[in-house]
Short mmCIF file of C-alpha atoms and ligand atoms in Angstrom, two decimals:
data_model
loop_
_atom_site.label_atom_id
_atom_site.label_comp_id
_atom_site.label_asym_id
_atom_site.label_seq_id
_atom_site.Cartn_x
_atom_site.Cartn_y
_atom_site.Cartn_z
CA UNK A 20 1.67 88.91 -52.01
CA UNK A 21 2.00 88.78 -55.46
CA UNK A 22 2.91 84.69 -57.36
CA UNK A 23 6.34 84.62 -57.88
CA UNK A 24 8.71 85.50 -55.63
CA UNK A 25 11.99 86.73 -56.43
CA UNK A 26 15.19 85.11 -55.86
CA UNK A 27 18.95 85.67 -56.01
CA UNK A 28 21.29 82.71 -56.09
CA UNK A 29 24.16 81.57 -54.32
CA UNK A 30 25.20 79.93 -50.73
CA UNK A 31 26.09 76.94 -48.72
CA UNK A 32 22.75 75.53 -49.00
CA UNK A 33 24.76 74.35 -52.57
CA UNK A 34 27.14 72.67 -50.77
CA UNK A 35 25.71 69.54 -51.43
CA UNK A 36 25.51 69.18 -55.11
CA UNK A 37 28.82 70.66 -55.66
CA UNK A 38 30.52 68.16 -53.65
CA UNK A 39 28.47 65.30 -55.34
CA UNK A 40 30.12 66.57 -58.40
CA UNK A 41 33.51 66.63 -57.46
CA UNK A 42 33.29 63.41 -56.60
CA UNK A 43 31.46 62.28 -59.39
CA UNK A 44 34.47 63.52 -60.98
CA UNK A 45 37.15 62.16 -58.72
CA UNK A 46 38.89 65.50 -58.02
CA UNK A 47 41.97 64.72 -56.46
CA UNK A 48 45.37 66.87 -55.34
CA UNK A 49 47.34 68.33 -58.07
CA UNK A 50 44.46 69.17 -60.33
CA UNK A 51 44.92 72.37 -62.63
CA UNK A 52 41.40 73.54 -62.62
CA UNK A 53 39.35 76.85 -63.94
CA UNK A 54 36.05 78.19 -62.21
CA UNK A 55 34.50 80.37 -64.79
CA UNK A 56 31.76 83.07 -63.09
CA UNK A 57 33.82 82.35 -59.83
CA UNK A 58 32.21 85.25 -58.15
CA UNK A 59 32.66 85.31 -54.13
CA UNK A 60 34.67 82.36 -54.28
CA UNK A 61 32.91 79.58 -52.80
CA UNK A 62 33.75 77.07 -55.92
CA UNK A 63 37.10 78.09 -55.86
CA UNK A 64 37.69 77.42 -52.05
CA UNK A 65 36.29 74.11 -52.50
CA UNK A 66 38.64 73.33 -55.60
CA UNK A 67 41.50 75.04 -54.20
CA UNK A 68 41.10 72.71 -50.56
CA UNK A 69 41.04 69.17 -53.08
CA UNK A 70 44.00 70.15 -55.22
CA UNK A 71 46.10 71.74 -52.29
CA UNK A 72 49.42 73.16 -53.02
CA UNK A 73 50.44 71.17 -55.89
CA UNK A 74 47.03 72.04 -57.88
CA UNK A 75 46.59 75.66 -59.08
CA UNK A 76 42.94 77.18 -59.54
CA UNK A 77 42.11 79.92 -61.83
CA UNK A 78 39.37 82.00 -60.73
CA UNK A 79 37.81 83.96 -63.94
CA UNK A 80 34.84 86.46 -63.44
CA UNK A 81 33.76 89.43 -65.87
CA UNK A 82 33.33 91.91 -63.30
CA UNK A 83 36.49 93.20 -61.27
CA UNK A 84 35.30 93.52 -58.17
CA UNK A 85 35.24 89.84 -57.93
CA UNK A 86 38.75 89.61 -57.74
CA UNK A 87 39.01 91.14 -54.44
CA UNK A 88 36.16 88.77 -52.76
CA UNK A 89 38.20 85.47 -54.67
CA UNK A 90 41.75 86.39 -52.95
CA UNK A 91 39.84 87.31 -49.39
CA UNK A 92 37.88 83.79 -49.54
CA UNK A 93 41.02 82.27 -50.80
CA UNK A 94 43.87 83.60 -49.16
CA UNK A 95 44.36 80.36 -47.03
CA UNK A 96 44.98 78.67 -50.50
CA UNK A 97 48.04 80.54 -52.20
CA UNK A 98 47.42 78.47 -55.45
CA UNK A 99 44.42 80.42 -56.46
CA UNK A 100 45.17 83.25 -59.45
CA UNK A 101 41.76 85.60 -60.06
CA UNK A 102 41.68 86.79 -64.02
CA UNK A 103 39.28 89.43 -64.71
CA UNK A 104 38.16 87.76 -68.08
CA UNK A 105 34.50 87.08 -69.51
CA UNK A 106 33.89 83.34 -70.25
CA UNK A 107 33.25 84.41 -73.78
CA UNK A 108 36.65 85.46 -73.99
CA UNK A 109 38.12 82.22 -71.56
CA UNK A 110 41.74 81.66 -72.40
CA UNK A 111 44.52 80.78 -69.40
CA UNK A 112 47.99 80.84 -70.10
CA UNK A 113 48.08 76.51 -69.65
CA UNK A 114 45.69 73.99 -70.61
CA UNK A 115 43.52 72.60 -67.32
CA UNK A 116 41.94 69.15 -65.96
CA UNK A 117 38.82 70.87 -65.25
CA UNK A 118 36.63 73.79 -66.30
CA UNK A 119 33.54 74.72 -63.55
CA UNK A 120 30.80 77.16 -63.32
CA UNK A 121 28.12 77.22 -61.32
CA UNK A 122 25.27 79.67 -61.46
CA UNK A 123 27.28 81.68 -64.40
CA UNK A 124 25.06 80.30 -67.52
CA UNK A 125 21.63 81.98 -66.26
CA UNK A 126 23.70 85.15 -66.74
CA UNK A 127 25.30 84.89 -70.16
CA UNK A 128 23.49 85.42 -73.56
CA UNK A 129 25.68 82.81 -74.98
CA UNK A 130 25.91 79.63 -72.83
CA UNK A 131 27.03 77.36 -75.57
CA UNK A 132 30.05 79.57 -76.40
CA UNK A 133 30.85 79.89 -72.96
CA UNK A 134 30.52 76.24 -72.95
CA UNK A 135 32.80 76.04 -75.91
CA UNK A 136 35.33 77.81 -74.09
CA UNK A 137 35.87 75.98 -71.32
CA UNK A 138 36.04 72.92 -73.47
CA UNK A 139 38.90 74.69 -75.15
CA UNK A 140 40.71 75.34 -71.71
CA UNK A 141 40.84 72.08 -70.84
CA UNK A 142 43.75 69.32 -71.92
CA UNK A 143 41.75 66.83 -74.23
CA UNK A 144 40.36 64.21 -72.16
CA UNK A 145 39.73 66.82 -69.77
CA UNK A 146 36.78 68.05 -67.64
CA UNK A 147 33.88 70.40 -67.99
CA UNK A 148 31.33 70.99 -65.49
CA UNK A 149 28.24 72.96 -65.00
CA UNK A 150 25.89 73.22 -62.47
CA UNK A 151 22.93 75.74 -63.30
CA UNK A 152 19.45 76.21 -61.91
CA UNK A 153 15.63 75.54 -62.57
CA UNK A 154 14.50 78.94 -60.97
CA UNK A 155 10.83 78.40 -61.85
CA UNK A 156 11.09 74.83 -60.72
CA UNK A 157 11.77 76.10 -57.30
CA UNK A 158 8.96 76.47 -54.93
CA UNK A 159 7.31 78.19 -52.02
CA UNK A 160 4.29 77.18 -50.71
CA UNK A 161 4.11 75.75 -53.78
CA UNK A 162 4.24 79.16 -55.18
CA UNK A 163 7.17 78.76 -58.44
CA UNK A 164 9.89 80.89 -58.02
CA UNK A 165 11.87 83.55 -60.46
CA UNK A 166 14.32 86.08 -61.33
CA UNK A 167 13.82 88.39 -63.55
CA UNK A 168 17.26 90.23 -64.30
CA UNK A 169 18.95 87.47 -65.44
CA UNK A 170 18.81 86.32 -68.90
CA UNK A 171 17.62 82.67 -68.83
CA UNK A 172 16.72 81.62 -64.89
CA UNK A 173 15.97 78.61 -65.90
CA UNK A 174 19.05 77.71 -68.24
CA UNK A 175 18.88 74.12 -66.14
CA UNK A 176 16.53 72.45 -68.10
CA UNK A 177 18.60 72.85 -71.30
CA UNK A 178 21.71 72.14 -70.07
CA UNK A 179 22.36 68.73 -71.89
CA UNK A 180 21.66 69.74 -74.61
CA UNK A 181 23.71 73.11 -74.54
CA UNK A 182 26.88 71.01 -73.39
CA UNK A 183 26.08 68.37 -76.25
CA UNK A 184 25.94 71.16 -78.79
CA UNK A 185 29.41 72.90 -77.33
CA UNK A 186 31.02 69.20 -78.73
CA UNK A 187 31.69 67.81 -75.25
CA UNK A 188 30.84 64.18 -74.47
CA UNK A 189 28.44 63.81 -71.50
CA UNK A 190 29.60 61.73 -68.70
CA UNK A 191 26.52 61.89 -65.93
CA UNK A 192 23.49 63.88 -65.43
CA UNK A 193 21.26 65.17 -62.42
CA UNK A 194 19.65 67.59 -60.36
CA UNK A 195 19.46 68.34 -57.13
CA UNK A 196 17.28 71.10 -54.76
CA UNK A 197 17.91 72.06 -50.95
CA UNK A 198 14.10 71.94 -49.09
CA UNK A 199 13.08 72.43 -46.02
CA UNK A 200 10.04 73.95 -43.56
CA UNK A 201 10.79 76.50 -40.86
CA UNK A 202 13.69 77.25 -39.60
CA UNK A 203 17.27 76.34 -40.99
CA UNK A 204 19.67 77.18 -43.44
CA UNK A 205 16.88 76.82 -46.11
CA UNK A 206 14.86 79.18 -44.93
CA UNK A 207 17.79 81.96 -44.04
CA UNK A 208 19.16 81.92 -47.12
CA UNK A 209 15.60 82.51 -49.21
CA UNK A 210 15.09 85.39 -46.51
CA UNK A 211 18.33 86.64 -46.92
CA UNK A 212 18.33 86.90 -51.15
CA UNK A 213 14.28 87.96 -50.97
CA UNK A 214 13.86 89.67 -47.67
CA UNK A 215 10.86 87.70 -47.97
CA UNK A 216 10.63 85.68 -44.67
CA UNK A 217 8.74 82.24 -45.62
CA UNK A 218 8.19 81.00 -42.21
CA UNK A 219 6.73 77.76 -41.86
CA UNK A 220 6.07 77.37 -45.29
CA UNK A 221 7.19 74.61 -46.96
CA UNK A 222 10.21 75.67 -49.50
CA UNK A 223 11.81 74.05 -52.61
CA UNK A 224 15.06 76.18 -53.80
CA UNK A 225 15.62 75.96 -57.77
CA UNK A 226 16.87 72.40 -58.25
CA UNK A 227 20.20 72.57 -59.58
CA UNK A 228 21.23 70.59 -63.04
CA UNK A 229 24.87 69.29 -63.07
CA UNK A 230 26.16 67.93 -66.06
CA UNK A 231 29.48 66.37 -65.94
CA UNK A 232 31.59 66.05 -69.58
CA UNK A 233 34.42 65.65 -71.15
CA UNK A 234 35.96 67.38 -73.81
CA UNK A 235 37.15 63.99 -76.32
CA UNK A 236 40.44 62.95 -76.62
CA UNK A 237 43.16 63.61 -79.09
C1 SAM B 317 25.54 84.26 -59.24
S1 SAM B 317 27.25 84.55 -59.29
C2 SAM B 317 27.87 82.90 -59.07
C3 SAM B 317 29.14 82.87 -58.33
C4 SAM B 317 29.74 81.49 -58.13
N1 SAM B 317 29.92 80.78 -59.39
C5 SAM B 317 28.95 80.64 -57.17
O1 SAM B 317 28.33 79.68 -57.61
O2 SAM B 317 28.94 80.95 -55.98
C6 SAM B 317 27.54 84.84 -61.04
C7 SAM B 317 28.93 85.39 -61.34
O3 SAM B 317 29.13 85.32 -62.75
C8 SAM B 317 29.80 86.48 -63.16
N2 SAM B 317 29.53 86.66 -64.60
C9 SAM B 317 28.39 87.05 -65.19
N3 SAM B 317 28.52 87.04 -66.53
C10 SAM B 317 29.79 86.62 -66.77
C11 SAM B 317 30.53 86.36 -67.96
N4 SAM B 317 29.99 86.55 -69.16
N5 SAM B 317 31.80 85.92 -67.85
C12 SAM B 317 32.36 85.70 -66.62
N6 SAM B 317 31.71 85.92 -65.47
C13 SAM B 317 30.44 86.37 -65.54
C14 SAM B 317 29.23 87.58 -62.29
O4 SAM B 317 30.10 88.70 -62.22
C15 SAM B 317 29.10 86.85 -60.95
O5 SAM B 317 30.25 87.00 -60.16
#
């Protein structure tokens, strides 16, 4: 077996820090809110059951097939409108309370524009919040992780300072990483993005960096 192991991104095992966020942010019903990078949905859902009826969530992802996954996941929650849009390009046709992505900077050759851009869509005072990886900082038998297609797997570790630099004010901080040994949801979802089955060995998924900011007032 060779050092690193490769890894895809993306499941339930991210539950956790995604909810810690919301309610570091105190999302409540009503909210007008943008998930940039929205992909299968799973961000959106979660904004789109807080906000309810009243709120409205824009789901915005570059590639079109996307689109189709959002309104499946979402159809339960008729407030949900899927753009195809890149975030480079991120413009909505009202200003929002809060601008998400999650696992969409790793991708992007740009993050601080993106950034930029979602600080743009929001009212002032508003919210921006990202939540990207540490690939390499993830672990299997204390093996470090990676991913090689995407552009910056471990965009995580500068995140700060990429959301300073896009001229939002940082309210909080953190990161977070699913673990576990042997079976459990840990260990199905590194077999199903590796096909690599890890066993019983013990497994650290790419902590995830959340920064929660504000674009400043007035
Ligand atoms: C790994 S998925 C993350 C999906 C979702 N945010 C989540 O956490 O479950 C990354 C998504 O970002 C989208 N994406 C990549 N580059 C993008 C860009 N420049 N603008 C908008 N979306 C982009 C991809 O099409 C893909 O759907």
């Amino acid at each position: 077996m060779s050092d690193v192991i490769e890894l895809g991104l993306r499941n339930d095992v991210y539950r956790r820090p995604l909810a810690t966020a919301l309610d570091r942010l105190g999302l409540r019903e009503g909210w007008r809110c943008v998930d940039v990078g929205a992909g299968g949905g799973d961000v959106t859902v979660a904004l789109a059951e807080i906000v309810g009826h009243d709120g409205r969530v824009y789901a915005v992802d570059s590639d079109p097939a996307a689109r189709d996954e959002v309104a499946k996941a979402a159809a339960a929650h008729a407030q949900v409108i899927a753009i195809t849009q890149a975030g480079e390009d991120l413009q909505l046709p009202e200003p929002v309370d809060l601008a998400f992505c999650r696992f969409l900077l790793m991708h992007v050759d740009d993050p601080v524009l993106v950034l930029r851009r979602m600080g743009q869509a929001v009212r002032p005072g508003g919210w921006v919040v990202a939540q990207e990886p540490v690939t390499s900082a993830g672990r299997v038998a204390g093996r470090p992780l990676t991913m090689p297609d995407a552009p910056d797997p471990d965009v995580g570790a500068l995140l700060p300072g990429l959301v300073r630099q896009a001229g939002l004010d940082i309210v909080d901080a953190w990161a977070e990483a699913p673990a576990g040994a042997g079976p459990g949801p840990v260990r199905e979802y590194l077999e199903a993005l590796t096909e690599v089955d890890p066993g019983d060995d013990p497994v650290v998924l790419p902590p995830l960096v959340t920064v929660v900011a504000r674009r400043p007032p007035g």
